[in-house]
CSV table of C-alpha atoms in Angstrom, one decimal:
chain,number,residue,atom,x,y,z
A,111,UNK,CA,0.0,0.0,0.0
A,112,UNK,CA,2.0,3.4,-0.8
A,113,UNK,CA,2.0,6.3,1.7
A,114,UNK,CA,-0.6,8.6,0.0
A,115,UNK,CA,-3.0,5.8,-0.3
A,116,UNK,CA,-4.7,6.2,3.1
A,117,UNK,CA,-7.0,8.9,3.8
A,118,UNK,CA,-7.4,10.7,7.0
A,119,UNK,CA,-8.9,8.6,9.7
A,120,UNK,CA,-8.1,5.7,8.0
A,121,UNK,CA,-4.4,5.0,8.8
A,122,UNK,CA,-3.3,2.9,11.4
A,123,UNK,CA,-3.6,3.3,15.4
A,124,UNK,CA,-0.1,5.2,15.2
A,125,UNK,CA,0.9,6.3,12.1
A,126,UNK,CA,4.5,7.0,13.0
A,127,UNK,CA,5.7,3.7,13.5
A,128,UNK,CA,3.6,1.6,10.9
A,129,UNK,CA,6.3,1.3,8.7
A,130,UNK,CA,10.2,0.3,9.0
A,131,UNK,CA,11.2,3.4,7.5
A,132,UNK,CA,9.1,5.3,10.6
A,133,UNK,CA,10.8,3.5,13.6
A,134,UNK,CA,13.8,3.7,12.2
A,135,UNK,CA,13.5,6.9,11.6
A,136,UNK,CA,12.4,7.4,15.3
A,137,UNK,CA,15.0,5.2,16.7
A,138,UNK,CA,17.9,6.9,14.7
A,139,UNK,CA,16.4,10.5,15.8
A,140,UNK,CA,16.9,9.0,19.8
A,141,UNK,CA,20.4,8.3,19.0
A,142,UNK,CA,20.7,11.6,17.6
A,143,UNK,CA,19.5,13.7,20.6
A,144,UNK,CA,22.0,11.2,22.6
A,145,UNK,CA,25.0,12.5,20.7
A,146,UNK,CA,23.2,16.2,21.1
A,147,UNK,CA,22.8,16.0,25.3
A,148,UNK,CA,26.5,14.7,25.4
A,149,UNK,CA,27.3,18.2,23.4
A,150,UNK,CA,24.6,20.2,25.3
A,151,UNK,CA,26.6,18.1,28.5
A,152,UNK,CA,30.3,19.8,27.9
A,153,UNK,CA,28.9,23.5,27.3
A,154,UNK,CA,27.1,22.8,30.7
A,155,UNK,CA,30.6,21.8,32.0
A,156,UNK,CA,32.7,24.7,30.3
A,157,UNK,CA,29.8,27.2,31.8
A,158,UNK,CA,30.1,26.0,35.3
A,159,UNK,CA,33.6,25.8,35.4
A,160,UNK,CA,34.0,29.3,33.6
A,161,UNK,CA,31.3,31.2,35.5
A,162,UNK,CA,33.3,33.0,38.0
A,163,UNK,CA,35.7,34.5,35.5
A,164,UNK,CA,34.4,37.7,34.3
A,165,UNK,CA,38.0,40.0,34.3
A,166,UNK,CA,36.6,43.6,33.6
A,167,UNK,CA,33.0,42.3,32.8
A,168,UNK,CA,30.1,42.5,34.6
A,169,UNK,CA,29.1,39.6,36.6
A,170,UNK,CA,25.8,37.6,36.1
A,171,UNK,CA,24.1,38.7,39.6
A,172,UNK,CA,24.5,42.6,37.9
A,173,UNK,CA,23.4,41.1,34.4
A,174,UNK,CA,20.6,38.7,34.5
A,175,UNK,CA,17.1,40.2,34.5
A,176,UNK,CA,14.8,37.3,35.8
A,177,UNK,CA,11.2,38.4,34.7
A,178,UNK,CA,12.8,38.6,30.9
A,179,UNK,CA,14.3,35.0,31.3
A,180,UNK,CA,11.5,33.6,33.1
A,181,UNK,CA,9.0,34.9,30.3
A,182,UNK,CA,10.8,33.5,27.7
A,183,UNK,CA,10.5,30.3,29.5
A,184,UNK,CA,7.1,30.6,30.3
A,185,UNK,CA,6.4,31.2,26.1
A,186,UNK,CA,8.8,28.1,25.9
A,187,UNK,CA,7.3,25.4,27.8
A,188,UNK,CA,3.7,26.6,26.9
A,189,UNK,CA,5.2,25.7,23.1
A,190,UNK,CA,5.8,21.9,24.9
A,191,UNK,CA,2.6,21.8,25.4
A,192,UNK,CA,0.9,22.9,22.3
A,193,UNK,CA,3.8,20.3,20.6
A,194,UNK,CA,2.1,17.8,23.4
A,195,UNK,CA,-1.6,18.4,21.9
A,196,UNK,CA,-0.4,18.3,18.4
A,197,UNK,CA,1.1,14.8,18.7
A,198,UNK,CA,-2.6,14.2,20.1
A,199,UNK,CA,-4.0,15.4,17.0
A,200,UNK,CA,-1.5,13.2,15.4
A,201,UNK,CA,-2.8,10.2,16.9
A,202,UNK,CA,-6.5,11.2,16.6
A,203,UNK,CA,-5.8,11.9,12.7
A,204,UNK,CA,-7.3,15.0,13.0
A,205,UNK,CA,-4.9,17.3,10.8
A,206,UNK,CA,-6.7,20.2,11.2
A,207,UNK,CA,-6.3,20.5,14.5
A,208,UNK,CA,-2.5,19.1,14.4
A,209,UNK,CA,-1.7,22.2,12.0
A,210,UNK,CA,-3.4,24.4,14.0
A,211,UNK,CA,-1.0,23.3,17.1
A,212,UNK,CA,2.1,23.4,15.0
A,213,UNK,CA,1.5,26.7,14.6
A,214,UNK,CA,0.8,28.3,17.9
A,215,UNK,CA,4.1,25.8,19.2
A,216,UNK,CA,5.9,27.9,16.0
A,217,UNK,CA,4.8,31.4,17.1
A,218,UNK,CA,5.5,30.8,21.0
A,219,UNK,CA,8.7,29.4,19.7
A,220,UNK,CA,9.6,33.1,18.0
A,221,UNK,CA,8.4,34.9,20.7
A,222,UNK,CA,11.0,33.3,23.2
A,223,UNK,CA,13.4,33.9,20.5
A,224,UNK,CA,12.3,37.5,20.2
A,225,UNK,CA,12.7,37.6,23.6
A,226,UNK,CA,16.2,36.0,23.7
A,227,UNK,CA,17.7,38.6,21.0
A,228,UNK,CA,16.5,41.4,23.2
A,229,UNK,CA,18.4,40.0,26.4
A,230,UNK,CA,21.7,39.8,24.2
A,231,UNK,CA,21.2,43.1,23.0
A,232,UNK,CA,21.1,44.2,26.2
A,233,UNK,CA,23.8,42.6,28.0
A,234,UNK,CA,26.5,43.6,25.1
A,235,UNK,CA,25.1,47.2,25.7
A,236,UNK,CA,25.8,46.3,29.0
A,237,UNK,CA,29.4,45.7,28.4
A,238,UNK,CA,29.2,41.5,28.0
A,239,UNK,CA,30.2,40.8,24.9
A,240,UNK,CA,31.0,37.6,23.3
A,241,UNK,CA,35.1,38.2,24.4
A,242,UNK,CA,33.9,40.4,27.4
A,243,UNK,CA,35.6,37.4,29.7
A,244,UNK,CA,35.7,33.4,30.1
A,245,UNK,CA,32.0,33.6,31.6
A,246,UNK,CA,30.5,35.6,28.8
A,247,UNK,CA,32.0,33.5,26.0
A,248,UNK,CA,30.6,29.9,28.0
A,249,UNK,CA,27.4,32.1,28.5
A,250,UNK,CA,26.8,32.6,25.2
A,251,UNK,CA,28.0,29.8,23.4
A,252,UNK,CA,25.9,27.7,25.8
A,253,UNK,CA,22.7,29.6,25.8
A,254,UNK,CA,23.0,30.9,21.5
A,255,UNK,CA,23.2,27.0,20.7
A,256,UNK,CA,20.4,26.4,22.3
A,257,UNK,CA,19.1,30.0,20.6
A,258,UNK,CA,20.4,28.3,17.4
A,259,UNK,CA,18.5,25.0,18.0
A,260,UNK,CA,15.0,26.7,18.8
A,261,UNK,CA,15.7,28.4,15.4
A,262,UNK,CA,16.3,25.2,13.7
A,263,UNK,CA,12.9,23.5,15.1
A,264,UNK,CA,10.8,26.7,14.3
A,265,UNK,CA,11.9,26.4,10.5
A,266,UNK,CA,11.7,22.6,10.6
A,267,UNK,CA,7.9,23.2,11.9
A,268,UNK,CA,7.6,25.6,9.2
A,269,UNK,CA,8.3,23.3,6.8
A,270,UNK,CA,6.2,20.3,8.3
A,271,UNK,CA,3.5,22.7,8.5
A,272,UNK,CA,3.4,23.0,4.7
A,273,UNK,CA,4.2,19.1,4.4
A,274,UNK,CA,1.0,18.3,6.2
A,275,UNK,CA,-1.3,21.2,4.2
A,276,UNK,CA,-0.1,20.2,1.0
A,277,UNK,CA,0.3,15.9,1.1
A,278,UNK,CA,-2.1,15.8,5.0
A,279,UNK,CA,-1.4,13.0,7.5
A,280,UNK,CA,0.5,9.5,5.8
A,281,UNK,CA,2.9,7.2,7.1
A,282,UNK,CA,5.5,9.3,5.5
A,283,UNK,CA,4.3,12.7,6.9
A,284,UNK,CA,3.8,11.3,10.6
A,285,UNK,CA,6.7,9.9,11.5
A,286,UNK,CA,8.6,13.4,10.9
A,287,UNK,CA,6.0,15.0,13.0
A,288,UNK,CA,6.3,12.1,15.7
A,289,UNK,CA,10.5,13.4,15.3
A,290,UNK,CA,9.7,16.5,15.6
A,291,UNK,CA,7.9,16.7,18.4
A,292,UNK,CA,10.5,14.5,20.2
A,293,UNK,CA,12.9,17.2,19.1
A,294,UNK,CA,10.8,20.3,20.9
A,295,UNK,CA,10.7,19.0,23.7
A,296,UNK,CA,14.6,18.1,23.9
A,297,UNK,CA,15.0,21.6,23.6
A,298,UNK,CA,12.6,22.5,25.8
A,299,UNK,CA,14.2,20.0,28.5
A,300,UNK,CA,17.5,21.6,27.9
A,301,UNK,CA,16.7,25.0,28.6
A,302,UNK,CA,14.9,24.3,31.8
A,303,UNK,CA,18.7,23.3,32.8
A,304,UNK,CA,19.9,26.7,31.7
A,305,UNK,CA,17.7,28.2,33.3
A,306,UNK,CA,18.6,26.5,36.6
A,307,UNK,CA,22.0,26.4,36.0
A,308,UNK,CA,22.8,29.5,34.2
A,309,UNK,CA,19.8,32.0,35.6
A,310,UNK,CA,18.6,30.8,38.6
A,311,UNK,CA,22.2,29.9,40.0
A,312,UNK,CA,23.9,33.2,38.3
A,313,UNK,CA,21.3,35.7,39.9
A,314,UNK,CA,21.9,33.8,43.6
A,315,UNK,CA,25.9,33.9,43.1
């Protein structure tokens, strides 16, 4: 039977995985974000043991402005969520409502990033560049990868988005909105840790 040849409510009880191509797809996409928290892992490492070096610069108790951070993360893991009801939809073959989620998890996603170029905007005004010190480059080559991977899933959504208007919900289309998913809320996981570690333990000294 080829992919396009199911219509909606009609393919199997979970898409993603009814064919080899879709687990395998899922299981190499695990392996993946194992290689990526082992990467995500060092930054943490270099950050924490580069923290208190700031030379000249200012230090992160003088930098960080909570409310900013913790808004962004509130837009972030409210995008979990909305990635949560869209993998729902996924399952309930309703692609309407699946698209409609993608693109509320999309927007959220560019508000945090919104959010995110404004804080760096700031702190450079504020003196802490990128070679300000030791602490400002771990600070932000920790926090702009993850900046760069929230980047990557909001164009990756983008592109699903059309996937699933154009060609709708097949064993082809679902597994790489199964991945996806998967993928948003890796990144979501990760910066709950950055905000601990980076924020949270940065503002307290």
């Amino acid at each position: 039977m080829s992919a396009h040849s199911h219509t909606e409510g009609q393919l199997p009880h979970e898409p993603e995985k009814a064919t080899l191509e879709g687990r395998n797809k899922i299981l190499g996409f695990w392996l993946f974000l194992g290689a990526e928290t082992v990467l995500f892992g060092t930054l943490f490492s270099a950050f924490l043991a580069l923290r208190d070096q700031v030379l000249d610069g200012p230090k992160s108790q003088e930098l960080f402005e909570l409310p900013l951070v913790a808004l962004a993360t509130g837009l972030l893991l409210t995008s979990s969520l909305t990635s949560v009801f869209a993998t729902q939809a996924l399952h309930l073959q309703k692609v309407k409502a699946m698209v409609w989620w993608l693109v509320v998890t999309v927007i959220l996603g560019l508000g945090f990033l919104g959010l995110e170029i404004y804080e760096f905007s700031n702190y450079v005004h504020e003196g802490h560049g990128f070679t300000t010190s030791a602490f400002s480059s771990s600070f932000y080559t920790l926090v702009g990868f993850h900046g760069a991977h929230v980047a990557f899933g909001i164009v990756w959504i983008s592109l699903l988005i059309g996937q699933l208007l154009k060609k709708g919900l097949t064993v082809t289309t679902a597994p790489k909105a199964y991945v996806a998913g998967i993928y948003w809320h890796f990144i979501d996981v990760v910066w709950v840790f950055i905000f601990t570690v980076v924020y949270l333990m940065g503002k307290v000294g």
